[in-house]
Amino acid sequence: MQNFALALFLTLILYPGPESNRYGFPQVFETSASTNSATRAFVIWESGVQNYPNVFDSQKILLKIVRFFAKNYIFHYICDPYLKAMNYKVKLFSGSTTRTLAEKISKSYGQELGKVSLLRFSDGEIQTSYEETVRGSDVFIIQSTMPPTDNLFELLLMIDAAKRASAHQIIAVLPYFGYARQDRKDQPRVAIGAKMVANLLSAAGATRIVTMDLHADQIQGFFDFPVDHLYASSIFLPYIQSLNLPNLTMAAPDMGGSKRANAYAKFLKSDIVICYKQRAKANVIESMTVIGDVEGKDIVLVDDLIDTGGTLTKAADMMLDRGATSVRAVCTHAVLSGKAYENIEKSRIVELVVTDTIPLTQESSKIKVLSVAELFGKVLHSVHSFESISSNFIVS
């Protein structure tokens, strides 16, 4: 085995051969452009066998095994992806809903948004058209899919147009994944909306998804291709630390958010309390109580989204009535429907911190927006270059 390793080293690194090129490899290495990297490499190996017969005579069987393994696995799965990544161009495009965020992401990435035409007929029908070639490119399409469903359908049409224009990869970047709350059949005769959206994205031609803070982590399993699930904790946690709250306590607004609140509390080395609520129907709370001590504490509620604001405002009132010093909230996705802005302004919440995955429809003195653009920019770079994205996570 040592002889074989030595011969391989000499063949690939030291041996110039009778007809070597300027890199020290046998001239036969420079074959046609259509020859893949594995084939070229093993032509070199065979040249080594010819020039070092004594070393290789006892290793013929092993050589055949290694040749087969390396040809089918080593170069294909390790070398080729990195070489290909350098050859495929990156094109960034935006839907109409999250154009501002897309511009920030493209600036962070270091590349301008591509040109795309999004037309609407008088009856509301949408037509998409790319104004530049995407053939053979890695196409990133940035669009949150909050209601109305036009936003989702616009994304689907953009994916389909890229597929028919011969894009190499089509990566749908959904800062906010709409319909994620419908992730299971929790009562008879209901749809699983999140699974249906996953099927639509797959059927349209998406090859990868990049999203943030899904309502339930298991939604990733609805897809049969890679999903890069990002977490706003890498943005929220440094901000919470900067507040220097003396008696910080993390809080979950419901039982479903306890895992997220516990991860934040563990990182910040703080206490945790949990709100238990019962709903009469969607967006209507029947009753609520808090599990844990909140007296004299600076409470920070953490959730993946805020819709009407009913849960957070009621939780804040209850905790303050029980002796809490202050109540803040951090929520990734600012859905803010119905009377949400009015509820927040009238509430006793000191501050609501959200991200820009969904654009705000109006301003509020109590709402602070932190951008996710830089995080997405870094991740898109990593996706294109086949690098790990784990370094972008603090807690998940």
Coordinates of C-alpha atoms in Angstrom, one line a residue:
M1 CA 0.0 0.0 0.0
Q2 CA 2.9 2.3 0.7
N3 CA 4.4 1.6 -2.7
F4 CA 1.0 2.4 -4.3
A5 CA 0.7 5.6 -2.4
L6 CA 4.3 6.6 -3.4
A7 CA 3.7 5.8 -7.0
L8 CA 0.5 7.8 -7.1
F9 CA 2.2 10.8 -5.5
L10 CA 5.1 10.6 -8.0
T11 CA 2.7 10.2 -10.9
L12 CA 0.5 13.1 -10.0
I13 CA 3.0 15.5 -8.5
L14 CA 6.6 14.8 -9.3
Y15 CA 6.9 12.8 -12.5
P16 CA 7.2 15.1 -15.5
G17 CA 6.9 12.3 -18.1
P18 CA 8.6 12.2 -21.5
E19 CA 6.2 14.7 -22.9
S20 CA 5.4 16.9 -20.0
N21 CA 3.6 20.3 -20.2
R22 CA 4.5 23.4 -18.2
Y23 CA 2.6 22.1 -15.1
G24 CA 4.8 19.0 -14.9
F25 CA 2.0 16.7 -15.9
P26 CA 2.2 14.4 -18.9
Q27 CA 1.1 16.1 -22.1
V28 CA -1.8 13.7 -22.5
F29 CA -3.5 15.6 -19.7
E30 CA -4.5 18.3 -22.1
T31 CA -7.3 16.5 -23.9
S32 CA -10.4 17.9 -25.5
A33 CA -12.6 20.3 -23.6
S34 CA -15.4 17.7 -23.6
T35 CA -13.3 15.2 -21.5
N36 CA -14.3 15.4 -17.9
S37 CA -11.8 15.8 -15.0
A38 CA -12.0 12.2 -13.9
T39 CA -11.1 10.8 -17.3
R40 CA -8.1 13.2 -17.7
A41 CA -6.8 12.3 -14.2
F42 CA -6.8 8.6 -14.9
V43 CA -5.0 9.0 -18.2
I44 CA -2.2 10.4 -16.0
W45 CA -2.5 7.3 -13.7
E46 CA -2.2 5.0 -16.6
S47 CA 0.9 6.9 -17.8
G48 CA 2.3 6.3 -14.3
V49 CA 1.7 2.6 -14.6
Q50 CA 3.6 2.5 -17.8
N51 CA 6.6 4.3 -16.4
Y52 CA 6.7 2.5 -13.0
P53 CA 5.8 -1.1 -13.9
N54 CA 7.7 -2.6 -10.9
V55 CA 5.8 -0.5 -8.4
F56 CA 2.4 -1.1 -9.9
D57 CA 2.7 -4.8 -10.9
S58 CA 1.5 -6.0 -7.4
Q59 CA -1.3 -3.4 -7.3
K60 CA -3.2 -4.1 -10.5
I61 CA -6.4 -5.2 -8.9
L62 CA -6.3 -2.4 -6.3
L63 CA -5.6 0.1 -9.1
K64 CA -8.7 -1.0 -10.9
I65 CA -10.8 -0.7 -7.8
V66 CA -9.4 2.8 -7.0
R67 CA -9.9 3.9 -10.6
F68 CA -13.5 2.8 -10.6
F69 CA -14.2 4.5 -7.2
A70 CA -12.4 7.7 -8.0
K71 CA -13.9 8.0 -11.5
N72 CA -17.4 7.7 -10.2
Y73 CA -17.2 9.5 -6.8
I74 CA -14.1 11.5 -5.9
F75 CA -13.9 13.9 -8.9
H76 CA -17.7 13.9 -9.6
Y77 CA -18.8 14.7 -6.1
I78 CA -15.8 16.7 -4.7
C79 CA -14.0 18.4 -7.6
D80 CA -16.6 18.9 -10.3
P81 CA -19.2 21.0 -8.3
Y82 CA -16.6 23.6 -7.4
L83 CA -15.4 23.8 -11.0
K84 CA -18.9 24.1 -12.3
A85 CA -19.8 26.8 -9.7
M86 CA -17.1 29.0 -11.3
N87 CA -18.6 28.6 -14.7
Y88 CA -22.3 29.3 -14.0
K89 CA -23.3 32.9 -13.8
V90 CA -25.5 34.2 -11.0
K91 CA -28.6 36.2 -11.8
L92 CA -30.7 37.9 -9.1
F93 CA -34.3 38.8 -9.8
S94 CA -37.1 40.2 -7.7
G95 CA -40.9 40.0 -7.6
S96 CA -43.0 43.1 -7.1
T97 CA -43.8 42.6 -3.4
T98 CA -40.4 42.6 -1.8
R99 CA -38.5 44.8 -4.3
T100 CA -36.9 46.9 -1.6
L101 CA -35.6 43.9 0.3
A102 CA -34.3 42.4 -2.9
E103 CA -32.4 45.5 -3.7
K104 CA -30.7 45.4 -0.3
I105 CA -29.9 41.7 -0.8
S106 CA -28.4 42.3 -4.2
K107 CA -26.3 45.2 -2.8
S108 CA -25.0 42.9 0.0
Y109 CA -24.3 40.2 -2.6
G110 CA -22.4 42.6 -4.8
Q111 CA -24.5 42.3 -7.9
E112 CA -27.4 44.3 -9.4
L113 CA -30.8 42.9 -9.8
G114 CA -31.6 41.5 -13.2
K115 CA -34.3 43.0 -15.5
V116 CA -37.7 41.3 -15.5
S117 CA -41.0 42.6 -16.8
L118 CA -44.1 42.0 -14.6
L119 CA -47.2 43.0 -16.5
R120 CA -50.8 42.9 -15.4
F121 CA -53.8 42.8 -17.7
S122 CA -56.9 44.8 -16.9
D123 CA -58.6 41.7 -15.4
G124 CA -55.6 41.2 -13.0
E125 CA -53.9 38.4 -15.0
I126 CA -50.1 38.4 -14.4
Q127 CA -47.5 38.0 -17.2
T128 CA -43.7 37.6 -16.4
S129 CA -40.8 38.0 -18.9
Y130 CA -37.1 38.1 -18.3
E131 CA -35.5 41.0 -20.2
E132 CA -32.0 39.4 -20.3
T133 CA -30.7 35.9 -20.9
V134 CA -30.7 33.4 -18.0
R135 CA -29.6 30.4 -20.1
G136 CA -27.2 28.2 -18.1
S137 CA -27.3 30.6 -15.1
D138 CA -28.0 30.0 -11.4
V139 CA -31.2 32.1 -11.0
F140 CA -32.2 33.5 -7.6
I141 CA -35.8 34.8 -7.5
I142 CA -36.6 36.8 -4.4
Q143 CA -40.2 37.1 -3.4
S144 CA -42.1 36.7 -0.1
T145 CA -45.5 34.9 -0.5
M146 CA -47.8 36.6 2.0
P147 CA -51.4 37.2 0.9
P148 CA -52.8 38.0 -1.5
T149 CA -52.2 34.8 -3.5
D150 CA -51.0 37.0 -6.4
N151 CA -47.6 37.2 -4.7
L152 CA -47.3 33.4 -4.7
F153 CA -48.6 33.0 -8.3
E154 CA -46.2 35.7 -9.5
L155 CA -43.3 33.8 -8.0
L156 CA -44.5 30.5 -9.7
L157 CA -44.7 32.3 -13.1
M158 CA -41.2 33.6 -12.7
I159 CA -39.9 30.2 -11.8
D160 CA -41.7 28.7 -14.8
A161 CA -40.3 31.4 -17.1
A162 CA -36.7 30.8 -15.9
K163 CA -37.1 27.0 -16.4
R164 CA -38.4 27.5 -20.0
A165 CA -35.5 29.9 -20.6
S166 CA -33.0 27.1 -19.8
A167 CA -31.7 28.3 -16.4
H168 CA -29.2 25.9 -14.8
Q169 CA -30.6 26.2 -11.3
I170 CA -33.7 28.0 -10.0
I171 CA -33.5 29.0 -6.4
A172 CA -36.6 30.5 -4.9
V173 CA -35.8 32.9 -2.1
L174 CA -38.8 33.3 0.1
P175 CA -37.9 35.5 3.1
Y176 CA -41.5 34.8 4.3
F177 CA -43.1 31.5 3.4
G178 CA -46.8 32.1 3.2
Y179 CA -49.4 29.5 4.2
A180 CA -46.9 28.0 6.7
R181 CA -49.4 28.0 9.5
Q182 CA -51.4 25.3 7.6
D183 CA -48.7 22.7 8.3
R184 CA -50.8 19.8 9.5
K185 CA -54.4 18.4 9.5
D186 CA -55.5 19.6 13.0
Q187 CA -59.2 19.1 12.4
P188 CA -61.4 17.1 10.0
R189 CA -61.7 18.1 6.3
V190 CA -59.0 20.8 6.2
A191 CA -56.3 21.4 3.7
I192 CA -52.5 21.3 4.4
G193 CA -51.7 24.6 2.7
A194 CA -47.9 24.5 3.3
K195 CA -47.6 21.1 1.6
M196 CA -49.7 22.4 -1.4
V197 CA -47.4 25.4 -1.8
A198 CA -44.4 23.1 -1.6
N199 CA -45.9 21.0 -4.4
L200 CA -46.6 24.1 -6.5
L201 CA -43.0 25.4 -6.2
S202 CA -41.6 22.0 -7.1
A203 CA -44.0 21.6 -10.1
A204 CA -43.1 25.1 -11.4
G205 CA -39.4 24.1 -11.5
A206 CA -37.7 25.3 -8.4
T207 CA -34.6 23.3 -7.6
R208 CA -33.9 24.8 -4.1
I209 CA -35.6 27.0 -1.5
V210 CA -34.0 29.6 0.8
T211 CA -36.4 30.9 3.5
M212 CA -36.4 32.1 7.1
D213 CA -38.2 31.1 10.3
L214 CA -40.8 28.7 9.1
H215 CA -43.8 28.4 11.3
A216 CA -42.9 24.8 11.8
D217 CA -39.5 23.2 11.1
Q218 CA -41.0 20.1 9.6
I219 CA -42.3 22.0 6.6
Q220 CA -38.8 21.4 5.2
G221 CA -39.8 17.8 4.8
F222 CA -42.6 18.8 2.4
F223 CA -39.9 19.4 -0.3
D224 CA -37.9 16.7 -2.2
F225 CA -35.0 19.1 -2.9
P226 CA -32.7 21.2 -0.6
V227 CA -34.2 23.8 1.7
D228 CA -31.9 26.3 3.4
H229 CA -33.8 27.4 6.5
L230 CA -32.4 30.6 8.1
Y231 CA -33.1 31.9 11.5
A232 CA -33.6 35.5 12.6
S233 CA -31.9 34.7 15.9
S234 CA -28.6 35.8 14.4
I235 CA -30.1 39.3 14.0
F236 CA -32.4 39.5 17.1
L237 CA -30.0 38.1 19.7
P238 CA -27.2 40.8 19.3
Y239 CA -30.0 43.4 19.5
I240 CA -31.4 42.0 22.7
Q241 CA -27.9 41.9 24.2
S242 CA -27.4 45.5 23.3
L243 CA -30.4 46.5 25.4
N244 CA -28.6 45.5 28.6
L245 CA -31.9 44.6 30.4
P246 CA -31.1 44.0 34.1
N247 CA -33.7 41.3 34.7
L248 CA -34.1 39.8 31.2
T249 CA -36.6 37.0 30.8
M250 CA -37.6 35.4 27.6
A251 CA -41.2 34.5 27.0
A252 CA -43.1 32.3 24.5
P253 CA -46.6 33.7 23.6
D254 CA -47.9 30.1 23.3
M255 CA -46.9 26.5 23.8
G256 CA -45.8 26.2 20.2
G257 CA -43.2 28.9 20.6
S258 CA -41.6 27.4 23.7
K259 CA -38.8 25.7 21.8
R260 CA -37.7 29.0 20.2
A261 CA -38.0 30.9 23.5
N262 CA -36.0 28.3 25.3
A263 CA -33.2 28.5 22.7
Y264 CA -33.0 32.3 23.1
A265 CA -33.0 31.9 26.9
K266 CA -30.3 29.3 26.9
F267 CA -28.1 31.5 24.7
L268 CA -28.7 34.6 26.8
K269 CA -28.6 32.7 30.1
S270 CA -31.9 34.1 31.2
D271 CA -35.1 32.8 32.7
I272 CA -38.1 31.7 30.6
V273 CA -41.9 32.0 31.0
I274 CA -44.6 30.5 28.8
C275 CA -48.1 31.8 27.9
Y276 CA -50.8 29.2 27.6
K277 CA -53.7 30.3 25.5
Q278 CA -56.9 28.8 24.1
R279 CA -58.5 30.1 20.9
A280 CA -62.2 30.3 20.2
K281 CA -61.4 30.6 16.5
A282 CA -58.6 31.9 14.3
N283 CA -57.2 35.3 15.6
V284 CA -59.6 35.2 18.6
I285 CA -58.3 34.2 22.0
E286 CA -60.7 32.7 24.5
S287 CA -58.4 32.6 27.5
M288 CA -54.7 33.0 28.5
T289 CA -52.5 32.4 31.5
V290 CA -48.7 32.6 32.1
I291 CA -46.5 29.8 33.4
G292 CA -43.6 31.2 35.4
D293 CA -42.7 34.2 37.6
V294 CA -42.7 37.6 35.8
E295 CA -42.6 40.0 38.8
G296 CA -39.9 42.5 38.5
K297 CA -38.7 41.0 35.1
D298 CA -38.0 42.7 31.8
I299 CA -39.9 40.4 29.5
V300 CA -39.0 39.8 25.8
L301 CA -41.7 37.9 23.9
V302 CA -40.3 36.0 20.9
D303 CA -42.4 34.6 18.0
D304 CA -42.0 33.7 14.3
L305 CA -44.7 36.2 13.2
I306 CA -47.2 38.7 14.4
D307 CA -50.6 38.9 12.6
T308 CA -53.3 41.0 14.3
G309 CA -51.2 41.5 17.4
G310 CA -53.9 40.1 19.7
T311 CA -51.8 37.4 21.3
L312 CA -48.8 39.7 22.0
T313 CA -50.8 42.6 23.3
K314 CA -52.9 40.4 25.6
A315 CA -49.8 38.6 26.9
A316 CA -48.1 42.0 27.6
D317 CA -51.1 43.3 29.6
M318 CA -51.3 40.1 31.6
M319 CA -47.6 40.1 32.5
L320 CA -47.6 43.8 33.4
D321 CA -50.6 43.2 35.6
R322 CA -48.6 40.4 37.4
G323 CA -45.7 42.8 38.1
A324 CA -43.4 42.7 35.1
T325 CA -41.2 45.8 34.8
S326 CA -41.4 46.0 31.0
V327 CA -42.5 43.9 28.0
R328 CA -41.0 43.9 24.5
A329 CA -41.6 41.6 21.6
V330 CA -39.4 40.3 18.7
C331 CA -41.1 38.7 15.7
T332 CA -39.5 37.7 12.5
H333 CA -42.4 38.3 10.1
A334 CA -44.6 41.4 10.3
V335 CA -47.8 40.2 8.8
L336 CA -49.7 42.9 10.7
S337 CA -53.2 42.4 9.3
G338 CA -56.5 43.8 10.4
K339 CA -56.2 46.3 13.3
A340 CA -52.6 45.2 14.1
Y341 CA -51.1 48.7 13.9
E342 CA -53.9 50.1 16.0
N343 CA -53.6 47.3 18.6
I344 CA -49.8 47.8 18.9
E345 CA -50.0 51.6 19.3
K346 CA -52.6 51.2 22.0
S347 CA -50.8 48.4 23.8
R348 CA -48.5 48.6 26.8
I349 CA -45.6 46.9 24.8
V350 CA -42.5 49.1 24.9
E351 CA -41.2 48.0 21.5
L352 CA -41.9 45.6 18.8
V353 CA -38.9 44.5 16.8
V354 CA -39.4 42.9 13.4
T355 CA -37.5 42.1 10.2
D356 CA -38.1 43.3 6.7
T357 CA -39.1 39.9 5.3
I358 CA -42.5 41.6 4.8
P359 CA -42.7 45.3 4.0
L360 CA -44.6 47.5 6.5
T361 CA -47.7 49.1 5.2
Q362 CA -47.5 52.1 7.6
E363 CA -45.2 53.5 10.2
S364 CA -45.4 53.1 13.9
S365 CA -43.5 54.7 16.7
K366 CA -43.4 51.3 18.5
I367 CA -42.1 49.2 15.6
K368 CA -38.4 48.8 14.9
V369 CA -37.3 47.1 11.7
L370 CA -34.0 45.1 11.4
S371 CA -32.9 44.1 8.0
V372 CA -32.1 40.5 7.0
A373 CA -30.5 41.6 3.7
E374 CA -26.9 41.0 4.7
L375 CA -27.7 37.5 6.1
F376 CA -29.4 36.5 2.9
G377 CA -26.6 38.0 0.8
K378 CA -24.0 35.8 2.6
V379 CA -26.1 32.7 2.3
L380 CA -26.7 33.2 -1.4
H381 CA -23.0 33.4 -1.9
S382 CA -22.5 30.2 0.0
V383 CA -25.3 28.4 -1.9
H384 CA -23.7 29.3 -5.3
S385 CA -20.2 28.2 -4.2
F386 CA -21.3 25.0 -2.4
E387 CA -20.1 26.3 1.0
S388 CA -21.6 25.6 4.4
I389 CA -24.1 28.1 5.8
S390 CA -23.9 26.9 9.4
S391 CA -21.6 29.8 10.4
N392 CA -24.6 32.1 9.9
F393 CA -26.6 30.5 12.8
I394 CA -26.5 31.5 16.4
V395 CA -29.4 29.4 17.7
S396 CA -32.0 27.5 15.7

